[in-house]
């Protein structure tokens, strides 16, 4: 019953707050009216769990998903609610949440979920990820009556972004690569990782890369031909073993070694789980930007 | 004669094309052309040739061993078993060197192939479609087990990509294990006659003095190692082992000793052609060779099933022996 204690505490805290009122917030599917101060919540998207827990709000139910080390306490304290793609409707019905927050991989289930409780789609996808992330922070701040905390988070994200923009300015062009076993795909500025180019004003080494959820499969010859000044690496297979280790083995070859990036030691291995699974979450974005600031400072 | 010359000329043309096409420009002066060929183009070309030849030969052995022309290593759970081994070693000891991974994948591929062989003894032989179906189900079960582990470890896309034969990651230092296939092919040429006899069925083979079990084991070990090496280095390539031996058998009959080199060269040429096409279609991005080959292979497979036979096989053998190019017109007559 250890999991009950934080829930009870949250209930007590919320009970002292103002009476629930209806408010209108921006979601991925347009403006939606929800009641503020929900006591029990189920959150089915990693980016949403990331931002909501950063606001100090207890999440009562989460989907089973690959581990995100920085959110492990949140996941341990919450009940399981199915998988990222397939919510466990029975468990959710038993939980009886006041609000269900879906997004990304669970966004297709919003309609069915809304039969259990008010459900909103808080997907973060496509252009201007930072603005979307800021919108979500504001919306969650309003819903959970944590406006002050939300303003603080917002300001922190902006400050970190400014640092990151300053860190990459004038340092040359970058290529985002995702490694998966021995294969490599490249991502452009309108991909899921595109905000690393657009928000940070980091020029693309190969501007023709087009919108593709899973990137473009490329050969090592392509990397050598593009010859980027910087290479940002996301290791898809890093769920096992250490982040970056397998990716480094994949990229350790004469063709990659011939690039400007490799010769100047400008290959940055990003922590893949936050970026890949919780992209758009405020803690995830701050973590990624920290890694970029550190990488470009060397 | 014309066929031999044609295959050799086509193969030579493909090799030259493969050496000159790639994402990096050979003549722009950015790279030393000889260096680029040595590091990237030659390994990639050699890998495609070895993979194609190895899988086509493995198809011949498999078809002779179970006396069914519709069976290939891809339909006997062999790649799924190899992937299962690869997955296990990735989960248990991610840092294992490639040779260690290969050995474990080969061992589990061998175990998987034996499992199919054990199953095949219980499958009635009157309908040639039954055995491949059993193989598909068996492979599906093994694949599902792998999928379950992969799902739990967040390795689904890793498996998806490992299973899809693709030469884009091939370069110097990444493909050398494939030369094992060249050595295995050498062994295969030495025992080609025995493999032919294997195709006559256990009773015939034994009466001809063949150590049936030993020969079958030797053949299957070659198949398992070939498939494991291919899965570990480039991923699985469906259809190669199915359509190449059938195409050649249709043209040249069933004398395996005479056919082996044609089978090997044709398999090599077709896989290399798929890889070249995959490099060109969305230049400078890549489409996996397995995807290209699957499209081509499916078309050829349908043609093989429904086209009228060109000539009767030289070795008719056991009447129970299912044949694609015998007197049957299609699977519905089975």
PDB file of N, CA and C in Angstrom, chain B residues 7 10-19 21 44-53 167 237 240 264-281 286-294 296:
ATOM      1  N   UNK B   7      25.622 -15.458 -67.930  1.00  0.00           N
ATOM      2  CA  UNK B   7      25.692 -15.244 -66.483  1.00  0.00           C
ATOM      3  C   UNK B   7      27.006 -14.577 -66.108  1.00  0.00           C
ATOM      4  N   UNK B  10      27.013 -10.938 -67.282  1.00  0.00           N
ATOM      5  CA  UNK B  10      26.101 -10.135 -66.453  1.00  0.00           C
ATOM      6  C   UNK B  10      26.744  -9.865 -65.107  1.00  0.00           C
ATOM      7  N   UNK B  11      27.348 -10.900 -64.556  1.00  0.00           N
ATOM      8  CA  UNK B  11      27.971 -10.762 -63.244  1.00  0.00           C
ATOM      9  C   UNK B  11      29.109  -9.734 -63.297  1.00  0.00           C
ATOM     10  N   UNK B  12      29.923  -9.816 -64.356  1.00  0.00           N
ATOM     11  CA  UNK B  12      31.038  -8.873 -64.490  1.00  0.00           C
ATOM     12  C   UNK B  12      30.518  -7.445 -64.602  1.00  0.00           C
ATOM     13  N   UNK B  13      29.447  -7.260 -65.398  1.00  0.00           N
ATOM     14  CA  UNK B  13      28.870  -5.925 -65.554  1.00  0.00           C
ATOM     15  C   UNK B  13      28.356  -5.409 -64.216  1.00  0.00           C
ATOM     16  N   UNK B  14      27.691  -6.289 -63.458  1.00  0.00           N
ATOM     17  CA  UNK B  14      27.156  -5.886 -62.152  1.00  0.00           C
ATOM     18  C   UNK B  14      28.268  -5.486 -61.199  1.00  0.00           C
ATOM     19  N   UNK B  15      29.351  -6.252 -61.215  1.00  0.00           N
ATOM     20  CA  UNK B  15      30.459  -5.951 -60.300  1.00  0.00           C
ATOM     21  C   UNK B  15      31.029  -4.568 -60.620  1.00  0.00           C
ATOM     22  N   UNK B  16      31.231  -4.297 -61.907  1.00  0.00           N
ATOM     23  CA  UNK B  16      31.767  -2.987 -62.300  1.00  0.00           C
ATOM     24  C   UNK B  16      30.813  -1.878 -61.869  1.00  0.00           C
ATOM     25  N   UNK B  17      29.507  -2.080 -62.118  1.00  0.00           N
ATOM     26  CA  UNK B  17      28.512  -1.083 -61.715  1.00  0.00           C
ATOM     27  C   UNK B  17      28.556  -0.854 -60.213  1.00  0.00           C
ATOM     28  N   UNK B  18      28.581  -1.973 -59.469  1.00  0.00           N
ATOM     29  CA  UNK B  18      28.558  -1.880 -58.014  1.00  0.00           C
ATOM     30  C   UNK B  18      29.769  -1.124 -57.492  1.00  0.00           C
ATOM     31  N   UNK B  19      30.916  -1.338 -58.136  1.00  0.00           N
ATOM     32  CA  UNK B  19      32.131  -0.661 -57.676  1.00  0.00           C
ATOM     33  C   UNK B  19      32.082   0.831 -57.972  1.00  0.00           C
ATOM     34  N   UNK B  21      29.105   2.787 -58.256  1.00  0.00           N
ATOM     35  CA  UNK B  21      27.945   3.536 -57.759  1.00  0.00           C
ATOM     36  C   UNK B  21      27.933   3.569 -56.237  1.00  0.00           C
ATOM     37  N   UNK B  44      31.404  -4.123 -49.998  1.00  0.00           N
ATOM     38  CA  UNK B  44      29.959  -4.210 -50.222  1.00  0.00           C
ATOM     39  C   UNK B  44      29.632  -5.151 -51.376  1.00  0.00           C
ATOM     40  N   UNK B  45      30.407  -5.040 -52.454  1.00  0.00           N
ATOM     41  CA  UNK B  45      30.189  -5.908 -53.604  1.00  0.00           C
ATOM     42  C   UNK B  45      30.433  -7.366 -53.237  1.00  0.00           C
ATOM     43  N   UNK B  46      31.547  -7.602 -52.544  1.00  0.00           N
ATOM     44  CA  UNK B  46      31.876  -8.976 -52.157  1.00  0.00           C
ATOM     45  C   UNK B  46      30.809  -9.544 -51.231  1.00  0.00           C
ATOM     46  N   UNK B  47      30.315  -8.714 -50.312  1.00  0.00           N
ATOM     47  CA  UNK B  47      29.304  -9.190 -49.363  1.00  0.00           C
ATOM     48  C   UNK B  47      28.038  -9.609 -50.090  1.00  0.00           C
ATOM     49  N   UNK B  48      27.607  -8.794 -51.066  1.00  0.00           N
ATOM     50  CA  UNK B  48      26.396  -9.138 -51.807  1.00  0.00           C
ATOM     51  C   UNK B  48      26.598 -10.430 -52.586  1.00  0.00           C
ATOM     52  N   UNK B  49      27.773 -10.579 -53.225  1.00  0.00           N
ATOM     53  CA  UNK B  49      28.051 -11.783 -54.010  1.00  0.00           C
ATOM     54  C   UNK B  49      28.057 -13.019 -53.119  1.00  0.00           C
ATOM     55  N   UNK B  50      28.761 -12.923 -51.974  1.00  0.00           N
ATOM     56  CA  UNK B  50      28.866 -14.075 -51.079  1.00  0.00           C
ATOM     57  C   UNK B  50      27.501 -14.441 -50.494  1.00  0.00           C
ATOM     58  N   UNK B  51      26.734 -13.421 -50.112  1.00  0.00           N
ATOM     59  CA  UNK B  51      25.414 -13.678 -49.553  1.00  0.00           C
ATOM     60  C   UNK B  51      24.524 -14.387 -50.566  1.00  0.00           C
ATOM     61  N   UNK B  52      24.494 -13.840 -51.779  1.00  0.00           N
ATOM     62  CA  UNK B  52      23.646 -14.426 -52.817  1.00  0.00           C
ATOM     63  C   UNK B  52      24.043 -15.853 -53.120  1.00  0.00           C
ATOM     64  N   UNK B  53      25.350 -16.073 -53.314  1.00  0.00           N
ATOM     65  CA  UNK B  53      25.827 -17.415 -53.637  1.00  0.00           C
ATOM     66  C   UNK B  53      25.533 -18.374 -52.486  1.00  0.00           C
ATOM     67  N   UNK B 167      22.758  -4.007 -47.163  1.00  0.00           N
ATOM     68  CA  UNK B 167      24.216  -3.924 -47.274  1.00  0.00           C
ATOM     69  C   UNK B 167      24.747  -2.520 -46.998  1.00  0.00           C
ATOM     70  N   UNK B 237      17.737 -12.615 -45.904  1.00  0.00           N
ATOM     71  CA  UNK B 237      17.373 -12.336 -47.299  1.00  0.00           C
ATOM     72  C   UNK B 237      16.391 -13.411 -47.760  1.00  0.00           C
ATOM     73  N   UNK B 240      15.862 -15.981 -51.821  1.00  0.00           N
ATOM     74  CA  UNK B 240      17.033 -16.302 -52.640  1.00  0.00           C
ATOM     75  C   UNK B 240      17.172 -17.816 -52.766  1.00  0.00           C
ATOM     76  N   UNK B 264      25.200 -20.781 -57.765  1.00  0.00           N
ATOM     77  CA  UNK B 264      25.951 -19.822 -56.955  1.00  0.00           C
ATOM     78  C   UNK B 264      26.085 -18.484 -57.673  1.00  0.00           C
ATOM     79  N   UNK B 265      26.458 -18.521 -58.963  1.00  0.00           N
ATOM     80  CA  UNK B 265      26.661 -17.268 -59.697  1.00  0.00           C
ATOM     81  C   UNK B 265      25.351 -16.519 -59.893  1.00  0.00           C
ATOM     82  N   UNK B 266      24.261 -17.262 -60.175  1.00  0.00           N
ATOM     83  CA  UNK B 266      22.973 -16.596 -60.376  1.00  0.00           C
ATOM     84  C   UNK B 266      22.511 -15.935 -59.077  1.00  0.00           C
ATOM     85  N   UNK B 267      22.621 -16.671 -57.957  1.00  0.00           N
ATOM     86  CA  UNK B 267      22.251 -16.091 -56.662  1.00  0.00           C
ATOM     87  C   UNK B 267      23.065 -14.837 -56.397  1.00  0.00           C
ATOM     88  N   UNK B 268      24.368 -14.917 -56.641  1.00  0.00           N
ATOM     89  CA  UNK B 268      25.253 -13.777 -56.407  1.00  0.00           C
ATOM     90  C   UNK B 268      24.834 -12.585 -57.267  1.00  0.00           C
ATOM     91  N   UNK B 269      24.565 -12.852 -58.558  1.00  0.00           N
ATOM     92  CA  UNK B 269      24.221 -11.772 -59.484  1.00  0.00           C
ATOM     93  C   UNK B 269      22.906 -11.120 -59.073  1.00  0.00           C
ATOM     94  N   UNK B 270      21.899 -11.924 -58.701  1.00  0.00           N
ATOM     95  CA  UNK B 270      20.591 -11.349 -58.380  1.00  0.00           C
ATOM     96  C   UNK B 270      20.645 -10.508 -57.106  1.00  0.00           C
ATOM     97  N   UNK B 271      21.367 -10.990 -56.088  1.00  0.00           N
ATOM     98  CA  UNK B 271      21.450 -10.214 -54.844  1.00  0.00           C
ATOM     99  C   UNK B 271      22.241  -8.931 -55.082  1.00  0.00           C
ATOM    100  N   UNK B 272      23.309  -9.012 -55.860  1.00  0.00           N
ATOM    101  CA  UNK B 272      24.086  -7.798 -56.148  1.00  0.00           C
ATOM    102  C   UNK B 272      23.232  -6.799 -56.929  1.00  0.00           C
ATOM    103  N   UNK B 273      22.449  -7.323 -57.897  1.00  0.00           N
ATOM    104  CA  UNK B 273      21.581  -6.430 -58.675  1.00  0.00           C
ATOM    105  C   UNK B 273      20.566  -5.745 -57.749  1.00  0.00           C
ATOM    106  N   UNK B 274      20.001  -6.488 -56.791  1.00  0.00           N
ATOM    107  CA  UNK B 274      19.050  -5.893 -55.843  1.00  0.00           C
ATOM    108  C   UNK B 274      19.713  -4.797 -55.036  1.00  0.00           C
ATOM    109  N   UNK B 275      20.946  -5.049 -54.608  1.00  0.00           N
ATOM    110  CA  UNK B 275      21.639  -4.047 -53.795  1.00  0.00           C
ATOM    111  C   UNK B 275      21.918  -2.788 -54.615  1.00  0.00           C
ATOM    112  N   UNK B 276      22.338  -2.977 -55.876  1.00  0.00           N
ATOM    113  CA  UNK B 276      22.615  -1.811 -56.727  1.00  0.00           C
ATOM    114  C   UNK B 276      21.340  -1.004 -56.924  1.00  0.00           C
ATOM    115  N   UNK B 277      20.227  -1.692 -57.200  1.00  0.00           N
ATOM    116  CA  UNK B 277      18.939  -1.028 -57.385  1.00  0.00           C
ATOM    117  C   UNK B 277      18.546  -0.260 -56.119  1.00  0.00           C
ATOM    118  N   UNK B 278      18.760  -0.891 -54.953  1.00  0.00           N
ATOM    119  CA  UNK B 278      18.432  -0.251 -53.678  1.00  0.00           C
ATOM    120  C   UNK B 278      19.250   1.010 -53.435  1.00  0.00           C
ATOM    121  N   UNK B 279      20.448   1.034 -54.001  1.00  0.00           N
ATOM    122  CA  UNK B 279      21.301   2.206 -53.841  1.00  0.00           C
ATOM    123  C   UNK B 279      20.858   3.332 -54.763  1.00  0.00           C
ATOM    124  N   UNK B 280      20.261   2.964 -55.907  1.00  0.00           N
ATOM    125  CA  UNK B 280      19.976   3.957 -56.950  1.00  0.00           C
ATOM    126  C   UNK B 280      18.577   4.558 -56.826  1.00  0.00           C
ATOM    127  N   UNK B 281      17.590   3.735 -56.430  1.00  0.00           N
ATOM    128  CA  UNK B 281      16.186   4.165 -56.485  1.00  0.00           C
ATOM    129  C   UNK B 281      15.947   5.461 -55.721  1.00  0.00           C
ATOM    130  N   UNK B 286      19.130   4.803 -48.955  1.00  0.00           N
ATOM    131  CA  UNK B 286      19.238   3.386 -49.275  1.00  0.00           C
ATOM    132  C   UNK B 286      17.900   2.666 -49.100  1.00  0.00           C
ATOM    133  N   UNK B 287      17.617   1.743 -49.967  1.00  0.00           N
ATOM    134  CA  UNK B 287      16.509   0.809 -49.749  1.00  0.00           C
ATOM    135  C   UNK B 287      17.148  -0.560 -49.559  1.00  0.00           C
ATOM    136  N   UNK B 288      16.756  -1.284 -48.496  1.00  0.00           N
ATOM    137  CA  UNK B 288      17.406  -2.571 -48.239  1.00  0.00           C
ATOM    138  C   UNK B 288      17.295  -3.523 -49.422  1.00  0.00           C
ATOM    139  N   UNK B 289      18.392  -4.230 -49.706  1.00  0.00           N
ATOM    140  CA  UNK B 289      18.412  -5.177 -50.817  1.00  0.00           C
ATOM    141  C   UNK B 289      17.341  -6.247 -50.640  1.00  0.00           C
ATOM    142  N   UNK B 290      17.067  -6.637 -49.387  1.00  0.00           N
ATOM    143  CA  UNK B 290      16.075  -7.677 -49.137  1.00  0.00           C
ATOM    144  C   UNK B 290      14.693  -7.229 -49.607  1.00  0.00           C
ATOM    145  N   UNK B 291      14.390  -5.951 -49.449  1.00  0.00           N
ATOM    146  CA  UNK B 291      13.095  -5.428 -49.886  1.00  0.00           C
ATOM    147  C   UNK B 291      12.977  -5.529 -51.404  1.00  0.00           C
ATOM    148  N   UNK B 292      14.032  -5.100 -52.100  1.00  0.00           N
ATOM    149  CA  UNK B 292      14.035  -5.168 -53.562  1.00  0.00           C
ATOM    150  C   UNK B 292      13.910  -6.620 -54.011  1.00  0.00           C
ATOM    151  N   UNK B 293      14.702  -7.492 -53.384  1.00  0.00           N
ATOM    152  CA  UNK B 293      14.707  -8.890 -53.817  1.00  0.00           C
ATOM    153  C   UNK B 293      13.355  -9.538 -53.559  1.00  0.00           C
ATOM    154  N   UNK B 294      12.698  -9.153 -52.448  1.00  0.00           N
ATOM    155  CA  UNK B 294      11.413  -9.763 -52.116  1.00  0.00           C
ATOM    156  C   UNK B 294      10.373  -9.436 -53.182  1.00  0.00           C
ATOM    157  N   UNK B 296      10.990  -8.692 -56.385  1.00  0.00           N
ATOM    158  CA  UNK B 296      11.384  -9.453 -57.558  1.00  0.00           C
ATOM    159  C   UNK B 296      11.104 -10.948 -57.346  1.00  0.00           C
TER     160      UNK B 296
END
